[in-house]
């Protein structure tokens, strides 16, 4: 009789109390971040010595520790990233490292890291063919996108190679854009989601058609709850992941316990009911099953409703000059309340200092910041973290046990990366390439490139097909694998010879095509020499660099690259690419942010491209970039929507900023 498949329940932890709450709940694994290279930099995160103690306790209790080092690595950060992995290996000994950047995968190998390598959902491995490519790089697990439905998860599981498994998000926050394909926060001011600094512009109020401002892009949380049962029949889905490294111990404990019940008692109606009650007590946002059920997909956006986390416990009242509220349930010392919403007046987070009985009175303390005292009456108050006496006791007991696991002596690292050989400087003249959706009318100066679609292949003259670049999209979904293999075959038959992949995993489509030239596109998010070299080893002969980097990073990257570089210097670079869209959002129409920034949405295939209402333009830097060694300069052309006003400005993205 075959052994029953039991996926691990994987808990988030952004601080010590949350880690201990996960252990107390019996989590099989806990994933955490360090003070650097973590995609949740707003979480408290851990020092190496603190984490070493917790990981030792976790091992003793049968709980694995995974460390998320899942940010992009800038050109000057490679050595420090390698040394951090080296120190982790020596002191924490985590069971796995979770990586977005291919450089992290390479650094782990160079350091001699003995644990597993997991590829983050930020790396956007979204189609079955790419799994084999990941395995060749030494990856043990792939975290699949949150947008996949049940049938698509099955396709990924069926294609998953031996000695590799999959991890799926079952609960927690949903980003509007596909992970690894969001530049929204970065485009608006240098706070990159790919570097863990997202300021969540999708959560803000937006207006369209002179209607009232609504949260047009703010998603509810994902909660697969009772829908997790079919996952138990997929042995390759080895982990159920709970999102929430910025959440507190209460959330961690209750969500872990709930999904344990759902995993261990899939046919028990009472257990299902109890699990759902625990999830309702976890103080997250409103939830939905999102698009997980293919026959009943649900767009996880309710524009007219608020989607902030927490459980509403009252409304602000005014007594002469004092602000207060009367809680609908008892509040305990250590509970955390939030007044209002982040983008509305008076928003504050407050720790409860003393017990406040149900229907008692809690005064809002005066703030030194005048704007924090301008709270309108009627503003909602939310309980966002709870200090349950029983959970506090469990955490306290585990804190006492930490004394048996003293922090190891800090071990410094002298690790130096093994750098790839620098490519010889090409004497070829730099070329301008314009990327189109459809064949243009009239004369074109420079080289043409086209997004790979059947109608485009058919319209472009055979002579132009062979002279043009053919770009694969930044996201390919599981049911599109066969279609893109067919499109590549058709394009090659017509004479196409140069293809641009926009995820490393798309190299899988070209393994048997030795007569084509492969270029790593800007959505590969290659930001350092090591990641460029991995792409070179996957078959790429050159790379086009993302325009998200700063001026200094872009010139540093050009100093000794392992292959020739190009750069997106002009055109419409997207805020992000999404599979979700609220019914009230119309394509090709102007939408305005609270700061009066214009954006619009355009549909291509299964994806919604969200574009800023003003173009990227770094063409003034052409000569300097050419002298630095850049050889291809890409203009991303999009037809301008009729209903969107022409902009009076352009963007230089992060050129003059510090990319956080």
XYZ file of C-alpha atoms in Angstrom:
660
model
C 0.000 0.000 0.000
C 1.414 3.413 -1.010
C 2.264 5.926 1.653
C -0.339 8.680 2.094
C 0.699 12.059 0.684
C 0.906 14.627 3.489
C 1.900 18.129 2.342
C 3.720 20.297 4.844
C 2.027 23.338 6.337
C 4.387 26.249 5.849
C 3.986 29.265 8.129
C 5.243 32.845 7.725
C 7.218 34.621 10.454
C 8.395 38.221 10.427
C 9.570 38.260 14.042
C 10.494 35.966 16.912
C 6.990 35.820 18.438
C 5.473 34.761 15.101
C 8.144 32.082 14.632
C 7.387 30.672 18.073
C 3.638 30.846 17.374
C 4.233 28.728 14.253
C 6.224 26.187 16.265
C 3.531 26.169 18.963
C 0.902 25.475 16.321
C 2.936 22.562 14.983
C 3.903 24.047 11.611
C 6.020 21.696 9.510
C 8.103 24.590 8.212
C 8.539 28.309 8.833
C 9.818 30.738 6.223
C 11.557 33.910 7.355
C 13.610 36.801 6.037
C 16.865 38.385 7.160
C 17.577 42.088 7.519
C 18.804 42.106 3.904
C 17.727 40.482 0.610
C 14.177 39.757 1.810
C 11.103 40.533 -0.298
C 9.259 41.700 2.844
C 11.574 44.423 4.093
C 8.702 46.065 6.045
C 8.626 43.023 8.336
C 10.894 43.131 11.411
C 12.923 40.189 10.042
C 15.812 38.443 11.780
C 19.482 38.773 12.595
C 21.576 35.665 11.930
C 22.266 34.994 15.623
C 18.582 35.329 16.564
C 17.550 33.071 13.705
C 20.206 30.463 14.596
C 18.612 30.041 18.030
C 15.088 29.809 16.637
C 16.122 27.365 13.901
C 17.763 25.105 16.508
C 14.571 25.117 18.557
C 12.581 24.464 15.374
C 14.740 21.451 14.490
C 14.260 20.074 17.989
C 10.475 20.416 17.555
C 10.439 18.994 14.000
C 9.922 22.361 12.294
C 12.111 23.224 9.288
C 13.406 26.742 8.710
C 13.410 28.216 5.210
C 15.149 31.534 4.590
C 13.744 33.801 1.891
C 16.591 35.585 0.096
C 14.176 36.472 -2.649
C 15.065 39.954 -3.868
C 16.865 41.048 -6.997
C 20.594 41.413 -6.435
C 22.021 44.710 -7.696
C 25.444 44.718 -9.414
C 27.296 45.859 -6.286
C 25.498 43.484 -3.884
C 26.676 40.116 -5.201
C 29.603 39.655 -2.816
C 27.611 40.642 0.285
C 24.786 38.278 -0.765
C 27.286 35.433 -1.103
C 28.812 36.150 2.295
C 25.382 36.208 3.883
C 24.594 32.763 2.437
C 27.988 31.570 3.704
C 27.218 32.817 7.232
C 23.750 31.264 7.072
C 25.265 27.946 6.098
C 27.706 28.052 9.032
C 25.386 29.273 11.799
C 21.680 28.856 10.967
C 21.878 25.783 8.683
C 18.450 26.425 7.136
C 16.691 23.552 5.429
C 16.158 25.666 2.307
C 16.856 29.034 0.729
C 14.089 30.668 -1.316
C 15.487 32.659 -4.262
C 14.146 34.952 -6.955
C 17.435 36.031 -8.546
C 19.429 33.415 -10.466
C 22.548 34.877 -8.813
C 21.341 33.546 -5.444
C 21.073 30.050 -6.932
C 24.618 30.347 -8.294
C 26.002 31.839 -5.069
C 24.496 29.009 -2.995
C 26.382 26.535 -5.197
C 29.642 28.471 -4.959
C 29.381 28.745 -1.177
C 28.794 25.005 -0.900
C 25.351 25.406 0.670
C 24.071 21.939 1.633
C 20.321 22.631 1.868
C 17.604 22.839 -0.738
C 17.112 25.661 -3.243
C 13.533 26.795 -3.768
C 12.540 29.165 -6.565
C 10.282 31.979 -5.345
C 6.995 32.857 -7.011
C 8.763 36.153 -7.849
C 10.881 34.200 -10.345
C 7.642 33.617 -12.293
C 8.005 29.983 -13.275
C 4.459 29.744 -14.585
C 4.426 27.016 -17.256
C 5.246 23.271 -17.214
C 8.126 23.298 -19.741
C 10.143 25.606 -17.493
C 10.319 23.056 -14.665
C 13.000 21.026 -16.456
C 15.098 24.178 -16.880
C 14.840 24.857 -13.143
C 15.901 21.306 -12.348
C 19.028 21.696 -14.513
C 19.952 24.721 -12.392
C 19.794 22.583 -9.244
C 16.396 23.800 -8.002
C 14.562 21.434 -5.614
C 11.218 23.213 -5.379
C 9.180 25.759 -7.324
C 6.659 28.105 -5.728
C 3.891 28.386 -8.337
C 1.979 31.627 -9.057
C -1.066 32.449 -6.954
C -3.117 32.964 -10.117
C -3.162 29.280 -11.123
C -6.464 27.440 -11.025
C -6.843 23.821 -9.955
C -6.510 22.429 -13.502
C -3.336 24.449 -14.059
C -1.830 23.229 -10.790
C -2.512 19.688 -12.043
C -0.678 20.449 -15.306
C 2.321 21.738 -13.368
C 2.267 18.736 -11.028
C 2.068 16.247 -13.909
C 5.101 17.883 -15.574
C 7.153 18.190 -12.378
C 10.424 16.233 -12.742
C 11.678 13.587 -10.371
C 13.447 14.963 -7.261
C 11.582 18.276 -7.551
C 8.304 19.369 -5.994
C 5.879 22.289 -5.953
C 4.683 24.710 -3.301
C 1.317 26.462 -3.486
C -0.102 29.449 -1.622
C -3.288 28.433 0.176
C -3.910 31.570 2.231
C -2.961 35.237 2.496
C -2.606 38.437 0.537
C -3.074 38.542 -3.221
C -1.148 41.070 -5.277
C -3.045 42.535 -8.207
C -0.120 41.910 -10.536
C 1.636 38.639 -11.194
C 4.597 38.158 -8.836
C 7.836 39.219 -10.492
C 5.904 41.213 -13.079
C 5.053 44.303 -11.040
C 6.997 47.565 -11.399
C 4.190 49.841 -10.194
C 5.709 50.915 -6.870
C 9.131 51.249 -8.477
C 7.937 53.328 -11.440
C 6.234 55.770 -9.074
C 9.296 56.403 -6.926
C 12.044 53.816 -6.677
C 10.515 51.487 -4.087
C 10.801 48.194 -5.905
C 8.543 45.240 -5.190
C 11.277 43.022 -6.619
C 13.565 44.372 -3.875
C 10.995 43.943 -1.082
C 10.054 47.635 -0.839
C 6.596 47.759 -2.440
C 4.381 50.575 -1.128
C 1.261 48.867 -2.537
C -0.052 51.478 -4.980
C -2.649 48.882 -6.061
C -4.342 49.290 -2.651
C -5.093 52.976 -3.247
C -8.277 54.714 -4.356
C -8.625 55.249 -8.128
C -11.233 56.979 -10.248
C -12.561 56.351 -13.746
C -15.372 57.954 -15.755
C -15.841 60.734 -13.167
C -17.154 58.098 -10.745
C -16.389 58.081 -7.035
C -12.935 56.910 -6.037
C -12.823 53.156 -5.480
C -10.229 50.497 -4.766
C -10.183 49.302 -8.355
C -7.062 47.156 -8.008
C -7.096 46.078 -4.350
C -7.550 42.315 -4.014
C -9.186 40.378 -1.247
C -7.032 37.762 0.464
C -6.794 34.257 -0.934
C -8.294 31.489 1.193
C -8.489 28.065 -0.405
C -9.800 26.583 2.893
C -12.122 23.662 1.934
C -10.849 23.701 -1.674
C -7.499 22.307 -0.524
C -8.876 18.741 -0.564
C -8.069 18.065 -4.282
C -4.445 19.047 -3.610
C -4.083 15.983 -1.402
C -4.265 13.812 -4.535
C -1.206 15.575 -6.030
C 1.974 14.177 -4.445
C 4.090 16.758 -6.273
C 2.361 19.575 -4.361
C 4.528 19.117 -1.285
C 3.810 22.323 0.635
C 0.813 24.491 1.483
C 2.095 27.989 2.048
C 0.479 30.665 4.196
C 1.383 34.239 3.207
C 1.897 36.868 5.901
C 5.404 37.706 7.099
C 4.122 41.122 8.205
C 1.367 39.539 10.311
C 1.500 38.862 14.041
C 1.603 35.607 16.041
C -2.190 35.434 16.380
C -2.664 35.219 12.605
C 0.170 32.700 12.248
C -1.129 30.386 14.977
C -4.757 30.348 13.844
C -4.066 29.897 10.125
C -1.604 27.051 10.755
C -4.077 25.254 13.011
C -6.870 25.721 10.452
C -4.936 24.259 7.533
C -3.717 21.362 9.665
C -7.363 20.494 10.307
C -8.207 20.749 6.605
C -5.222 18.603 5.633
C -5.638 15.933 8.294
C -9.446 15.671 8.197
C -10.461 16.263 4.561
C -13.727 14.318 4.868
C -14.796 15.550 8.297
C -17.529 18.201 8.033
C -17.074 19.279 11.651
C -13.321 19.747 11.165
C -13.963 21.866 8.069
C -16.393 24.057 9.999
C -13.938 24.446 12.886
C -11.128 25.324 10.461
C -13.213 28.030 8.807
C -14.055 29.485 12.206
C -10.331 29.640 13.030
C -9.632 31.426 9.730
C -12.355 33.975 10.504
C -10.590 34.664 13.812
C -7.190 35.171 12.133
C -7.727 38.941 11.530
C -6.818 38.950 7.842
C -8.539 40.795 5.014
C -11.863 39.680 3.538
C -11.172 36.497 1.583
C -12.186 34.657 -1.574
C -11.256 31.495 -3.478
C -10.092 33.785 -6.297
C -9.835 31.953 -9.633
C -8.867 28.574 -8.125
C -12.027 26.787 -9.258
C -11.922 26.790 -13.108
C -15.686 26.257 -13.365
C -16.418 29.080 -10.908
C -13.681 31.716 -11.218
C -14.111 34.758 -9.003
C -12.382 38.058 -9.609
C -10.921 38.805 -6.149
C -11.604 42.547 -6.362
C -14.559 44.357 -4.790
C -13.985 48.012 -5.711
C -16.777 49.391 -3.542
C -15.539 47.642 -0.422
C -12.519 48.131 1.798
C -9.919 45.374 1.694
C -7.714 46.330 4.628
C -6.798 43.628 7.131
C -8.298 43.283 10.580
C -11.602 42.808 12.334
C -13.731 45.927 12.855
C -14.223 46.637 16.569
C -15.666 50.139 16.610
C -15.932 53.667 15.180
C -14.303 56.909 16.253
C -16.400 59.262 18.398
C -15.593 62.727 19.749
C -16.061 63.981 23.286
C -15.203 67.698 23.145
C -11.533 67.555 22.017
C -10.961 63.888 22.879
C -11.247 61.071 20.348
C -12.326 57.627 21.518
C -14.197 54.474 20.539
C -16.235 51.819 22.344
C -15.002 48.332 21.366
C -17.508 45.683 20.340
C -15.435 43.091 22.181
C -12.914 43.073 24.989
C -9.415 44.334 24.179
C -6.397 42.995 26.045
C -2.983 44.530 26.763
C -0.727 43.971 23.758
C -3.573 43.870 21.213
C -2.928 46.034 18.171
C -5.583 48.276 16.630
C -5.542 50.264 13.413
C -7.486 53.488 13.037
C -8.810 53.970 9.503
C -7.026 53.103 6.266
C -3.471 53.851 5.200
C -4.366 56.383 2.520
C -7.034 58.261 4.517
C -6.662 61.037 7.139
C -5.713 60.065 10.670
C -4.491 56.546 9.918
C -2.600 55.147 12.923
C -1.576 51.856 14.499
C -1.936 51.776 18.295
C -0.942 49.203 20.942
C -3.539 48.581 23.640
C -1.933 49.298 27.061
C -4.672 48.081 29.409
C -7.741 45.872 29.313
C -10.772 47.571 27.767
C -14.089 45.761 28.387
C -16.729 45.285 25.696
C -18.597 48.594 25.187
C -16.059 50.283 27.455
C -14.088 53.315 26.332
C -10.635 53.529 24.765
C -9.242 57.017 24.249
C -7.071 57.626 21.205
C -3.760 59.019 22.489
C -2.682 62.431 21.243
C -0.020 62.237 18.511
C 2.926 64.599 18.075
C 2.121 64.590 14.349
C -0.815 67.004 13.897
C -2.124 65.151 10.818
C -2.588 61.995 12.929
C -5.043 63.831 15.188
C -7.350 64.833 12.330
C -9.468 61.704 12.527
C -13.052 62.183 11.281
C -15.807 60.838 13.521
C -17.160 57.568 12.141
C -13.697 56.365 11.107
C -13.587 52.594 11.523
C -11.240 50.976 14.052
C -9.836 47.492 13.389
C -8.253 44.862 15.582
C -5.226 43.739 13.548
C -3.358 41.585 16.057
C -4.465 39.893 19.229
C -2.550 38.824 22.319
C -4.494 35.746 23.410
C -3.551 34.741 26.987
C -3.293 31.043 26.023
C -1.118 31.753 22.977
C 1.002 34.163 25.017
C 1.619 31.363 27.501
C 2.692 28.959 24.750
C 5.069 31.551 23.294
C 6.458 32.366 26.754
C 7.196 28.692 27.407
C 9.018 28.379 24.078
C 11.000 31.552 24.807
C 12.188 29.804 27.971
C 13.289 26.809 25.908
C 15.465 29.073 23.747
C 17.918 29.184 26.643
C 18.768 25.563 25.831
C 19.822 26.647 22.335
C 22.401 29.411 22.847
C 23.194 31.568 19.856
C 26.353 30.279 18.157
C 29.359 32.500 17.938
C 29.064 34.808 14.961
C 31.208 33.599 12.078
C 32.347 36.158 9.569
C 32.754 35.206 5.931
C 35.625 35.868 3.566
C 33.753 34.397 0.606
C 34.553 35.905 -2.790
C 32.391 35.034 -5.792
C 33.869 33.260 -8.755
C 33.147 35.783 -11.477
C 32.342 34.777 -15.049
C 34.670 35.622 -17.901
C 34.036 39.070 -19.367
C 32.777 39.077 -22.945
C 35.064 40.728 -25.475
C 33.898 44.213 -26.449
C 31.992 44.098 -29.731
C 33.038 46.509 -32.457
C 29.624 46.382 -34.060
C 27.699 49.637 -34.197
C 24.836 50.053 -31.725
C 21.401 49.425 -33.208
C 17.976 50.863 -32.470
C 15.208 48.275 -32.247
C 11.508 49.153 -32.111
C 9.210 46.543 -30.581
C 5.711 46.392 -32.114
C 2.477 44.519 -31.493
C 1.507 44.745 -35.180
C 3.468 45.453 -38.363
C 3.843 49.240 -38.639
C 2.855 51.341 -41.615
C 5.437 53.455 -43.368
C 9.206 53.528 -43.142
C 10.928 52.227 -40.018
C 14.377 53.401 -39.007
C 16.492 50.679 -37.462
C 15.580 47.091 -36.707
C 12.087 45.806 -35.927
C 10.944 43.437 -33.215
C 7.515 41.885 -32.663
C 5.672 40.199 -29.837
C 5.252 36.559 -30.869
C 1.643 36.063 -31.944
C 0.148 34.071 -34.829
C -1.517 37.055 -36.487
C 1.776 38.978 -36.446
C 3.758 36.112 -37.986
C 1.176 35.961 -40.747
C 1.244 39.708 -41.482
C 5.015 40.285 -41.478
C 6.719 39.754 -44.853
C 9.026 36.717 -44.974
C 12.092 38.887 -45.608
C 11.290 40.951 -42.499
C 10.616 37.876 -40.367
C 14.238 36.763 -40.607
C 15.595 40.262 -39.889
C 13.377 40.893 -36.844
C 13.507 39.908 -33.209
C 10.587 37.829 -31.884
C 9.672 38.468 -28.250
C 7.964 35.942 -25.993
C 5.575 37.424 -23.408
C 6.658 38.018 -19.784
C 4.092 35.481 -18.534
C 3.132 32.166 -20.144
C 0.430 30.161 -18.354
C 0.328 26.344 -18.074
C -2.282 25.845 -20.808
C -0.239 27.995 -23.229
C 2.830 25.734 -23.434
C 1.702 23.922 -26.588
C 0.591 27.154 -28.253
C 3.977 28.824 -27.835
C 5.865 25.760 -28.993
C 3.658 25.850 -32.102
C 4.196 29.604 -32.607
C 7.979 29.212 -32.356
C 7.868 26.342 -34.852
C 5.744 28.448 -37.240
C 8.007 31.493 -36.904
C 11.171 29.437 -37.521
C 9.558 27.821 -40.565
C 8.925 31.296 -41.961
C 12.546 32.314 -41.324
C 12.687 33.726 -37.770
C 16.153 33.369 -36.283
C 16.296 35.678 -33.247
C 14.045 35.185 -30.225
C 13.847 37.138 -26.975
C 12.835 35.143 -23.898
C 11.259 37.100 -21.054
C 11.722 34.529 -18.292
C 14.721 32.237 -17.878
C 12.412 29.216 -17.957
C 11.344 29.997 -21.539
C 14.772 28.744 -22.653
C 13.163 25.278 -22.475
C 11.369 25.984 -25.770
C 14.668 26.296 -27.639
C 16.733 23.375 -26.374
C 16.346 21.521 -29.679
C 16.752 24.613 -31.867
C 20.458 25.141 -32.456
C 19.938 27.406 -35.462
C 18.339 30.293 -33.547
C 19.841 33.163 -31.572
C 18.484 33.557 -28.073
C 18.393 36.901 -26.228
C 17.519 37.304 -22.546
C 14.787 39.948 -22.435
C 14.272 42.728 -19.864
C 11.581 40.818 -17.969
C 14.198 38.211 -17.037
C 15.127 40.884 -14.485
C 18.854 40.140 -14.768
C 20.581 42.750 -12.624
C 24.101 41.399 -12.019
C 26.949 39.482 -13.655
C 26.139 36.117 -12.117
C 22.493 36.093 -13.216
C 23.596 37.171 -16.699
C 26.052 34.271 -16.790
C 23.344 31.761 -15.813
C 21.259 33.073 -18.720
C 24.288 32.700 -20.977
C 24.632 29.078 -19.882
C 20.959 28.577 -20.729
C 21.789 29.495 -24.327
C 21.448 33.288 -24.476
C 24.059 35.140 -26.530
C 23.120 38.618 -25.270
C 20.776 40.267 -22.770
C 18.506 43.310 -22.666
C 18.613 44.976 -19.247
C 15.546 46.097 -17.325
C 15.125 49.904 -17.175
C 14.228 49.604 -13.479
C 17.873 49.947 -12.415
C 19.503 53.238 -11.474
C 22.059 55.129 -13.554
C 24.921 53.848 -11.394
C 23.747 50.227 -11.541
C 23.310 50.337 -15.319
C 26.820 51.642 -15.907
C 28.337 49.257 -13.342
C 26.683 46.321 -15.082
C 28.307 47.338 -18.369
C 31.867 47.260 -16.984
C 32.526 43.522 -17.302
C 29.431 41.616 -18.496
C 29.676 37.968 -19.569
C 27.788 38.760 -22.777
C 26.776 41.827 -24.845
C 24.044 44.020 -23.362
C 21.078 45.971 -24.627
C 18.746 48.373 -22.850
C 15.091 49.453 -22.942
C 15.468 53.209 -23.234
C 12.116 54.410 -24.565
C 8.419 53.605 -24.841
C 5.655 52.241 -22.645
C 7.075 50.081 -19.889
C 4.191 48.508 -17.896
C 3.302 49.182 -14.295
C 2.546 45.489 -14.187
C 0.887 42.470 -15.748
C -2.183 40.948 -14.136
C -4.619 38.111 -14.613
C -7.227 39.896 -12.499
C -9.464 42.833 -13.385
C -12.485 44.336 -11.653
C -15.652 44.333 -13.756
C -15.907 48.107 -13.368
C -12.500 48.701 -14.990
C -12.806 49.257 -18.724
C -9.997 48.594 -21.145
C -8.367 51.502 -22.981
C -9.841 54.189 -20.683
C -8.079 56.661 -18.409
C -7.923 55.801 -14.712
C -6.564 58.318 -12.210
C -4.704 57.751 -8.961
C -5.088 59.934 -5.832
C -2.049 61.915 -7.096
C -3.805 62.427 -10.477
C -1.416 60.032 -12.228
C -3.062 58.468 -15.270
C -2.961 54.803 -16.155
C -4.854 52.485 -18.480
C -5.362 48.747 -18.933
C -4.981 46.791 -22.164
C -5.656 43.092 -22.720
C -3.249 40.789 -24.539
C -4.125 37.097 -24.468
C -4.900 36.038 -20.904
C -3.054 39.000 -19.401
C -4.057 42.538 -18.509
C -1.183 44.982 -19.056
C -1.430 48.021 -16.780
C 0.373 50.967 -18.369
C 1.300 54.393 -16.973
C -0.133 57.338 -18.862
C 3.360 58.642 -19.604
C 6.234 57.004 -21.433
C 9.716 56.047 -20.369
C 12.318 58.165 -22.144
C 16.037 57.745 -21.532
C 16.963 58.392 -25.147
C 19.006 61.409 -24.020
C 21.454 58.948 -22.444
C 22.009 57.049 -25.717
C 25.555 58.262 -26.376
C 26.769 57.619 -22.831
C 25.239 54.137 -22.821
C 26.732 53.376 -26.226
C 30.180 54.440 -25.013
C 29.702 52.196 -21.958
C 29.206 49.231 -24.292
C 25.449 48.833 -24.713
C 24.713 47.634 -28.239
C 20.929 47.334 -28.555
C 18.493 50.109 -27.667
C 14.863 49.062 -27.430
C 11.812 51.272 -27.905
C 8.632 49.550 -26.703
C 5.908 50.857 -28.992
C 2.233 50.779 -28.054
C -0.614 52.486 -29.920
C -1.936 55.253 -27.698
C -5.574 54.753 -26.538
C -8.000 57.314 -27.936
C -9.724 57.835 -24.587
C -6.476 58.529 -22.711
C -5.073 62.063 -22.871
C -1.616 62.457 -24.397
C 0.938 63.102 -21.651
C 2.951 66.314 -21.293
C 5.754 64.540 -19.481
C 7.938 61.463 -19.696
C 9.627 59.278 -17.085
C 13.272 58.451 -16.442
C 12.117 55.643 -14.114
C 14.794 55.173 -11.415
C 17.688 56.683 -13.404
C 18.314 59.476 -10.899
C 16.886 57.728 -7.844
C 18.209 55.256 -5.307
C 16.550 51.916 -6.016
C 15.437 50.659 -2.601
